[in-house]
């Protein structure tokens, strides 16, 4: 202990100041690095896409979303001619929620994003077509053709060959397709 005290006392005041400034510089460097890492992590979180989400929404996604939107809206609306504007707007509210797209061709996050793109461009056309055709058709395919082909054209030139097994819907769990055997 005496020897330790002698060594500490023998250190000059200048050496102690140098040592303390080096420690402070190292701490500043560590803080800067921590800040850089924190900012980098935040950027990654903001720019990362959920799994199942394509980097770019394609025309096939928008066509599939159009067909799904028409199908889901038809389920939510009365089948007779009582499709008022208020009922349509109520049904259209939240239509792009991923929960509405669990049994379609693409994973729900992809369908939801494509739905947002489609509805952003064609909401008025969807609303007016559904109102005009209320009570006139019993087949969902007629309604889908009217909205997705005739009125908006989003499915024009899209290969609509089914990709699923024998007309069975694609079902996704944790954004991964699962077969009917696994259900």
PDB file of C-alpha atoms in Angstrom:
ATOM      1  CA  UNK A   1       0.000   0.000   0.000  1.00  0.00           C
ATOM      2  CA  UNK A   2       2.839   2.357   0.867  1.00  0.00           C
ATOM      3  CA  UNK A   3       4.503   1.610  -2.454  1.00  0.00           C
ATOM      4  CA  UNK A   4       1.238   2.343  -4.304  1.00  0.00           C
ATOM      5  CA  UNK A   5       0.872   5.656  -2.508  1.00  0.00           C
ATOM      6  CA  UNK A   6       4.455   6.592  -3.396  1.00  0.00           C
ATOM      7  CA  UNK A   7       3.841   5.839  -7.089  1.00  0.00           C
ATOM      8  CA  UNK A   8       0.619   7.844  -7.154  1.00  0.00           C
ATOM      9  CA  UNK A   9       2.241  10.761  -5.410  1.00  0.00           C
ATOM     10  CA  UNK A  10       5.225  10.611  -7.741  1.00  0.00           C
ATOM     11  CA  UNK A  11       2.989  11.128 -10.761  1.00  0.00           C
ATOM     12  CA  UNK A  12       3.107  14.703 -11.779  1.00  0.00           C
ATOM     13  CA  UNK A  13       0.067  16.864 -12.047  1.00  0.00           C
ATOM     14  CA  UNK A  14       0.602  17.011 -15.856  1.00  0.00           C
ATOM     15  CA  UNK A  15       0.474  13.232 -16.194  1.00  0.00           C
ATOM     16  CA  UNK A  16      -2.824  13.114 -14.307  1.00  0.00           C
ATOM     17  CA  UNK A  17      -4.319  15.803 -16.548  1.00  0.00           C
ATOM     18  CA  UNK A  18      -3.162  13.917 -19.677  1.00  0.00           C
ATOM     19  CA  UNK A  19      -4.621  10.701 -18.344  1.00  0.00           C
ATOM     20  CA  UNK A  20      -7.976  12.303 -17.511  1.00  0.00           C
ATOM     21  CA  UNK A  21      -8.206  14.000 -20.940  1.00  0.00           C
ATOM     22  CA  UNK A  22      -7.498  10.644 -22.646  1.00  0.00           C
ATOM     23  CA  UNK A  23     -10.241   8.995 -20.607  1.00  0.00           C
ATOM     24  CA  UNK A  24     -12.686  11.790 -21.505  1.00  0.00           C
ATOM     25  CA  UNK A  25     -11.741  11.562 -25.201  1.00  0.00           C
ATOM     26  CA  UNK A  26     -12.332   7.806 -25.143  1.00  0.00           C
ATOM     27  CA  UNK A  27     -15.731   8.365 -23.528  1.00  0.00           C
ATOM     28  CA  UNK A  28     -16.666  10.978 -26.171  1.00  0.00           C
ATOM     29  CA  UNK A  29     -15.605   8.556 -28.915  1.00  0.00           C
ATOM     30  CA  UNK A  30     -17.747   5.815 -27.367  1.00  0.00           C
ATOM     31  CA  UNK A  31     -20.742   8.178 -27.111  1.00  0.00           C
ATOM     32  CA  UNK A  32     -20.366   9.216 -30.750  1.00  0.00           C
ATOM     33  CA  UNK A  33     -20.178   5.585 -31.853  1.00  0.00           C
ATOM     34  CA  UNK A  34     -23.220   4.718 -29.745  1.00  0.00           C
ATOM     35  CA  UNK A  35     -25.132   7.619 -31.313  1.00  0.00           C
ATOM     36  CA  UNK A  36     -24.134   6.549 -34.828  1.00  0.00           C
ATOM     37  CA  UNK A  37     -25.213   2.967 -34.114  1.00  0.00           C
ATOM     38  CA  UNK A  38     -28.504   4.161 -32.655  1.00  0.00           C
ATOM     39  CA  UNK A  39     -29.233   6.324 -35.711  1.00  0.00           C
ATOM     40  CA  UNK A  40     -28.280   3.499 -38.071  1.00  0.00           C
ATOM     41  CA  UNK A  41     -30.611   1.122 -36.225  1.00  0.00           C
ATOM     42  CA  UNK A  42     -33.451   3.639 -36.397  1.00  0.00           C
ATOM     43  CA  UNK A  43     -32.956   4.038 -40.151  1.00  0.00           C
ATOM     44  CA  UNK A  44     -33.052   0.273 -40.586  1.00  0.00           C
ATOM     45  CA  UNK A  45     -36.275   0.020 -38.597  1.00  0.00           C
ATOM     46  CA  UNK A  46     -37.940   2.757 -40.602  1.00  0.00           C
ATOM     47  CA  UNK A  47     -36.896   1.439 -44.006  1.00  0.00           C
ATOM     48  CA  UNK A  48     -37.306  -2.281 -43.337  1.00  0.00           C
ATOM     49  CA  UNK A  49     -40.344  -3.871 -44.921  1.00  0.00           C
ATOM     50  CA  UNK A  50     -42.333  -6.612 -43.245  1.00  0.00           C
ATOM     51  CA  UNK A  51     -41.797 -10.101 -44.597  1.00  0.00           C
ATOM     52  CA  UNK A  52     -44.233 -10.938 -47.347  1.00  0.00           C
ATOM     53  CA  UNK A  53     -44.027  -7.377 -48.664  1.00  0.00           C
ATOM     54  CA  UNK A  54     -42.525  -7.067 -52.131  1.00  0.00           C
ATOM     55  CA  UNK A  55     -40.046  -4.310 -52.811  1.00  0.00           C
ATOM     56  CA  UNK A  56     -42.329  -3.020 -55.560  1.00  0.00           C
ATOM     57  CA  UNK A  57     -46.055  -3.443 -56.066  1.00  0.00           C
ATOM     58  CA  UNK A  58     -46.608  -4.915 -59.533  1.00  0.00           C
ATOM     59  CA  UNK A  59     -49.615  -4.688 -61.844  1.00  0.00           C
ATOM     60  CA  UNK A  60     -50.486  -8.307 -61.000  1.00  0.00           C
ATOM     61  CA  UNK A  61     -50.711  -7.336 -57.312  1.00  0.00           C
ATOM     62  CA  UNK A  62     -53.005  -4.408 -58.134  1.00  0.00           C
ATOM     63  CA  UNK A  63     -55.233  -6.599 -60.316  1.00  0.00           C
ATOM     64  CA  UNK A  64     -55.477  -9.204 -57.545  1.00  0.00           C
ATOM     65  CA  UNK A  65     -56.252  -6.433 -55.051  1.00  0.00           C
ATOM     66  CA  UNK A  66     -58.999  -5.070 -57.308  1.00  0.00           C
ATOM     67  CA  UNK A  67     -60.666  -8.462 -57.520  1.00  0.00           C
ATOM     68  CA  UNK A  68     -60.327  -8.972 -53.770  1.00  0.00           C
ATOM     69  CA  UNK A  69     -61.713  -5.507 -52.989  1.00  0.00           C
ATOM     70  CA  UNK A  70     -64.782  -6.109 -55.155  1.00  0.00           C
ATOM     71  CA  UNK A  71     -65.309  -9.525 -53.550  1.00  0.00           C
ATOM     72  CA  UNK A  72     -64.930  -8.182 -50.001  1.00  0.00           C
ATOM     73  CA  UNK A  73     -67.176  -5.183 -50.644  1.00  0.00           C
ATOM     74  CA  UNK A  74     -69.818  -7.436 -52.184  1.00  0.00           C
ATOM     75  CA  UNK A  75     -69.755  -9.547 -48.987  1.00  0.00           C
ATOM     76  CA  UNK A  76     -70.251  -6.451 -46.831  1.00  0.00           C
ATOM     77  CA  UNK A  77     -73.057  -4.875 -48.862  1.00  0.00           C
ATOM     78  CA  UNK A  78     -76.689  -5.956 -49.247  1.00  0.00           C
ATOM     79  CA  UNK A  79     -77.267  -7.909 -52.442  1.00  0.00           C
ATOM     80  CA  UNK A  80     -80.353  -5.930 -53.471  1.00  0.00           C
ATOM     81  CA  UNK A  81     -80.529  -2.420 -54.882  1.00  0.00           C
ATOM     82  CA  UNK A  82     -80.171  -0.725 -51.458  1.00  0.00           C
ATOM     83  CA  UNK A  83     -76.523   0.193 -51.960  1.00  0.00           C
ATOM     84  CA  UNK A  84     -76.675   3.805 -50.848  1.00  0.00           C
ATOM     85  CA  UNK A  85     -73.632   6.019 -50.802  1.00  0.00           C
ATOM     86  CA  UNK A  86     -73.464   5.898 -47.007  1.00  0.00           C
ATOM     87  CA  UNK A  87     -73.540   2.075 -46.981  1.00  0.00           C
ATOM     88  CA  UNK A  88     -70.864   1.962 -49.660  1.00  0.00           C
ATOM     89  CA  UNK A  89     -68.637   4.391 -47.781  1.00  0.00           C
ATOM     90  CA  UNK A  90     -69.099   2.417 -44.578  1.00  0.00           C
ATOM     91  CA  UNK A  91     -68.147  -0.831 -46.353  1.00  0.00           C
ATOM     92  CA  UNK A  92     -65.165   0.833 -48.043  1.00  0.00           C
ATOM     93  CA  UNK A  93     -63.849   2.166 -44.736  1.00  0.00           C
ATOM     94  CA  UNK A  94     -60.937  -0.074 -43.756  1.00  0.00           C
ATOM     95  CA  UNK A  95     -61.237  -2.271 -46.852  1.00  0.00           C
ATOM     96  CA  UNK A  96     -57.436  -2.306 -47.245  1.00  0.00           C
ATOM     97  CA  UNK A  97     -56.856  -3.913 -43.858  1.00  0.00           C
ATOM     98  CA  UNK A  98     -54.632  -7.037 -44.115  1.00  0.00           C
ATOM     99  CA  UNK A  99     -57.344  -8.959 -42.216  1.00  0.00           C
ATOM    100  CA  UNK A 100     -59.513  -8.744 -45.364  1.00  0.00           C
ATOM    101  CA  UNK A 101     -56.916 -10.539 -47.512  1.00  0.00           C
ATOM    102  CA  UNK A 102     -56.173 -13.836 -45.783  1.00  0.00           C
ATOM    103  CA  UNK A 103     -57.323 -16.173 -48.571  1.00  0.00           C
ATOM    104  CA  UNK A 104     -56.122 -14.486 -51.716  1.00  0.00           C
ATOM    105  CA  UNK A 105     -53.298 -15.058 -54.166  1.00  0.00           C
ATOM    106  CA  UNK A 106     -50.658 -12.989 -52.374  1.00  0.00           C
ATOM    107  CA  UNK A 107     -49.783 -12.577 -48.675  1.00  0.00           C
ATOM    108  CA  UNK A 108     -51.959 -10.105 -46.735  1.00  0.00           C
ATOM    109  CA  UNK A 109     -49.270  -7.376 -46.448  1.00  0.00           C
ATOM    110  CA  UNK A 110     -48.795  -7.404 -50.225  1.00  0.00           C
ATOM    111  CA  UNK A 111     -52.532  -7.366 -50.862  1.00  0.00           C
ATOM    112  CA  UNK A 112     -53.066  -4.540 -48.367  1.00  0.00           C
ATOM    113  CA  UNK A 113     -50.375  -2.385 -49.994  1.00  0.00           C
ATOM    114  CA  UNK A 114     -51.738  -3.119 -53.492  1.00  0.00           C
ATOM    115  CA  UNK A 115     -55.231  -2.299 -52.206  1.00  0.00           C
ATOM    116  CA  UNK A 116     -54.021   1.084 -50.966  1.00  0.00           C
ATOM    117  CA  UNK A 117     -52.485   1.829 -54.362  1.00  0.00           C
ATOM    118  CA  UNK A 118     -55.613   0.652 -56.208  1.00  0.00           C
ATOM    119  CA  UNK A 119     -58.094   2.494 -53.993  1.00  0.00           C
ATOM    120  CA  UNK A 120     -55.957   5.634 -54.050  1.00  0.00           C
ATOM    121  CA  UNK A 121     -56.297   5.723 -57.835  1.00  0.00           C
ATOM    122  CA  UNK A 122     -59.774   4.233 -58.363  1.00  0.00           C
ATOM    123  CA  UNK A 123     -61.943   4.693 -55.255  1.00  0.00           C
ATOM    124  CA  UNK A 124     -64.524   6.829 -57.105  1.00  0.00           C
ATOM    125  CA  UNK A 125     -64.778   4.303 -59.959  1.00  0.00           C
ATOM    126  CA  UNK A 126     -65.288   1.428 -57.509  1.00  0.00           C
ATOM    127  CA  UNK A 127     -67.973   3.319 -55.623  1.00  0.00           C
ATOM    128  CA  UNK A 128     -69.904   4.429 -58.710  1.00  0.00           C
ATOM    129  CA  UNK A 129     -69.713   0.994 -60.382  1.00  0.00           C
ATOM    130  CA  UNK A 130     -70.955  -0.799 -57.266  1.00  0.00           C
ATOM    131  CA  UNK A 131     -73.820   1.687 -56.925  1.00  0.00           C
ATOM    132  CA  UNK A 132     -74.761   1.440 -60.623  1.00  0.00           C
ATOM    133  CA  UNK A 133     -74.739  -2.365 -60.651  1.00  0.00           C
ATOM    134  CA  UNK A 134     -76.604  -2.814 -57.364  1.00  0.00           C
ATOM    135  CA  UNK A 135     -79.385  -5.355 -57.819  1.00  0.00           C
ATOM    136  CA  UNK A 136     -78.512  -5.871 -61.512  1.00  0.00           C
ATOM    137  CA  UNK A 137     -76.147  -8.794 -61.157  1.00  0.00           C
ATOM    138  CA  UNK A 138     -75.970 -11.890 -59.001  1.00  0.00           C
ATOM    139  CA  UNK A 139     -72.514 -13.029 -60.119  1.00  0.00           C
ATOM    140  CA  UNK A 140     -69.419 -11.637 -58.473  1.00  0.00           C
ATOM    141  CA  UNK A 141     -67.487 -12.286 -61.712  1.00  0.00           C
ATOM    142  CA  UNK A 142     -69.680  -9.746 -63.561  1.00  0.00           C
ATOM    143  CA  UNK A 143     -69.034  -7.159 -60.885  1.00  0.00           C
ATOM    144  CA  UNK A 144     -65.300  -7.913 -60.870  1.00  0.00           C
ATOM    145  CA  UNK A 145     -65.138  -7.650 -64.673  1.00  0.00           C
ATOM    146  CA  UNK A 146     -67.002  -4.333 -64.586  1.00  0.00           C
ATOM    147  CA  UNK A 147     -64.675  -2.779 -61.993  1.00  0.00           C
ATOM    148  CA  UNK A 148     -61.307  -4.388 -62.763  1.00  0.00           C
ATOM    149  CA  UNK A 149     -61.508  -4.527 -66.565  1.00  0.00           C
ATOM    150  CA  UNK A 150     -64.158  -2.208 -68.007  1.00  0.00           C
ATOM    151  CA  UNK A 151     -64.089   0.695 -65.554  1.00  0.00           C
ATOM    152  CA  UNK A 152     -60.498   0.866 -64.265  1.00  0.00           C
ATOM    153  CA  UNK A 153     -58.565  -1.373 -66.689  1.00  0.00           C
ATOM    154  CA  UNK A 154     -56.184  -2.536 -63.932  1.00  0.00           C
ATOM    155  CA  UNK A 155     -56.458  -6.170 -65.043  1.00  0.00           C
ATOM    156  CA  UNK A 156     -56.123  -5.504 -68.779  1.00  0.00           C
ATOM    157  CA  UNK A 157     -53.244  -7.590 -70.158  1.00  0.00           C
ATOM    158  CA  UNK A 158     -52.655  -9.420 -66.870  1.00  0.00           C
ATOM    159  CA  UNK A 159     -52.221 -13.204 -67.013  1.00  0.00           C
ATOM    160  CA  UNK A 160     -54.992 -14.467 -64.742  1.00  0.00           C
ATOM    161  CA  UNK A 161     -53.987 -18.122 -64.912  1.00  0.00           C
ATOM    162  CA  UNK A 162     -54.485 -19.515 -61.405  1.00  0.00           C
ATOM    163  CA  UNK A 163     -51.254 -20.245 -59.586  1.00  0.00           C
ATOM    164  CA  UNK A 164     -52.865 -22.223 -56.769  1.00  0.00           C
ATOM    165  CA  UNK A 165     -53.753 -25.929 -56.635  1.00  0.00           C
ATOM    166  CA  UNK A 166     -56.974 -26.826 -58.481  1.00  0.00           C
ATOM    167  CA  UNK A 167     -58.751 -23.613 -57.624  1.00  0.00           C
ATOM    168  CA  UNK A 168     -58.059 -23.870 -53.906  1.00  0.00           C
ATOM    169  CA  UNK A 169     -57.228 -20.526 -52.303  1.00  0.00           C
ATOM    170  CA  UNK A 170     -53.715 -19.819 -51.146  1.00  0.00           C
ATOM    171  CA  UNK A 171     -53.630 -19.583 -47.363  1.00  0.00           C
ATOM    172  CA  UNK A 172     -50.764 -17.890 -45.550  1.00  0.00           C
ATOM    173  CA  UNK A 173     -49.533 -18.354 -42.003  1.00  0.00           C
ATOM    174  CA  UNK A 174     -46.763 -16.054 -40.787  1.00  0.00           C
ATOM    175  CA  UNK A 175     -46.537 -14.779 -44.374  1.00  0.00           C
ATOM    176  CA  UNK A 176     -45.645 -18.249 -45.662  1.00  0.00           C
ATOM    177  CA  UNK A 177     -48.007 -20.250 -47.912  1.00  0.00           C
ATOM    178  CA  UNK A 178     -49.379 -23.412 -46.351  1.00  0.00           C
ATOM    179  CA  UNK A 179     -51.118 -26.283 -48.062  1.00  0.00           C
ATOM    180  CA  UNK A 180     -54.609 -27.543 -47.310  1.00  0.00           C
ATOM    181  CA  UNK A 181     -53.043 -30.643 -45.726  1.00  0.00           C
ATOM    182  CA  UNK A 182     -51.416 -28.496 -43.042  1.00  0.00           C
ATOM    183  CA  UNK A 183     -54.715 -26.897 -42.033  1.00  0.00           C
TER     184      UNK A 183
END
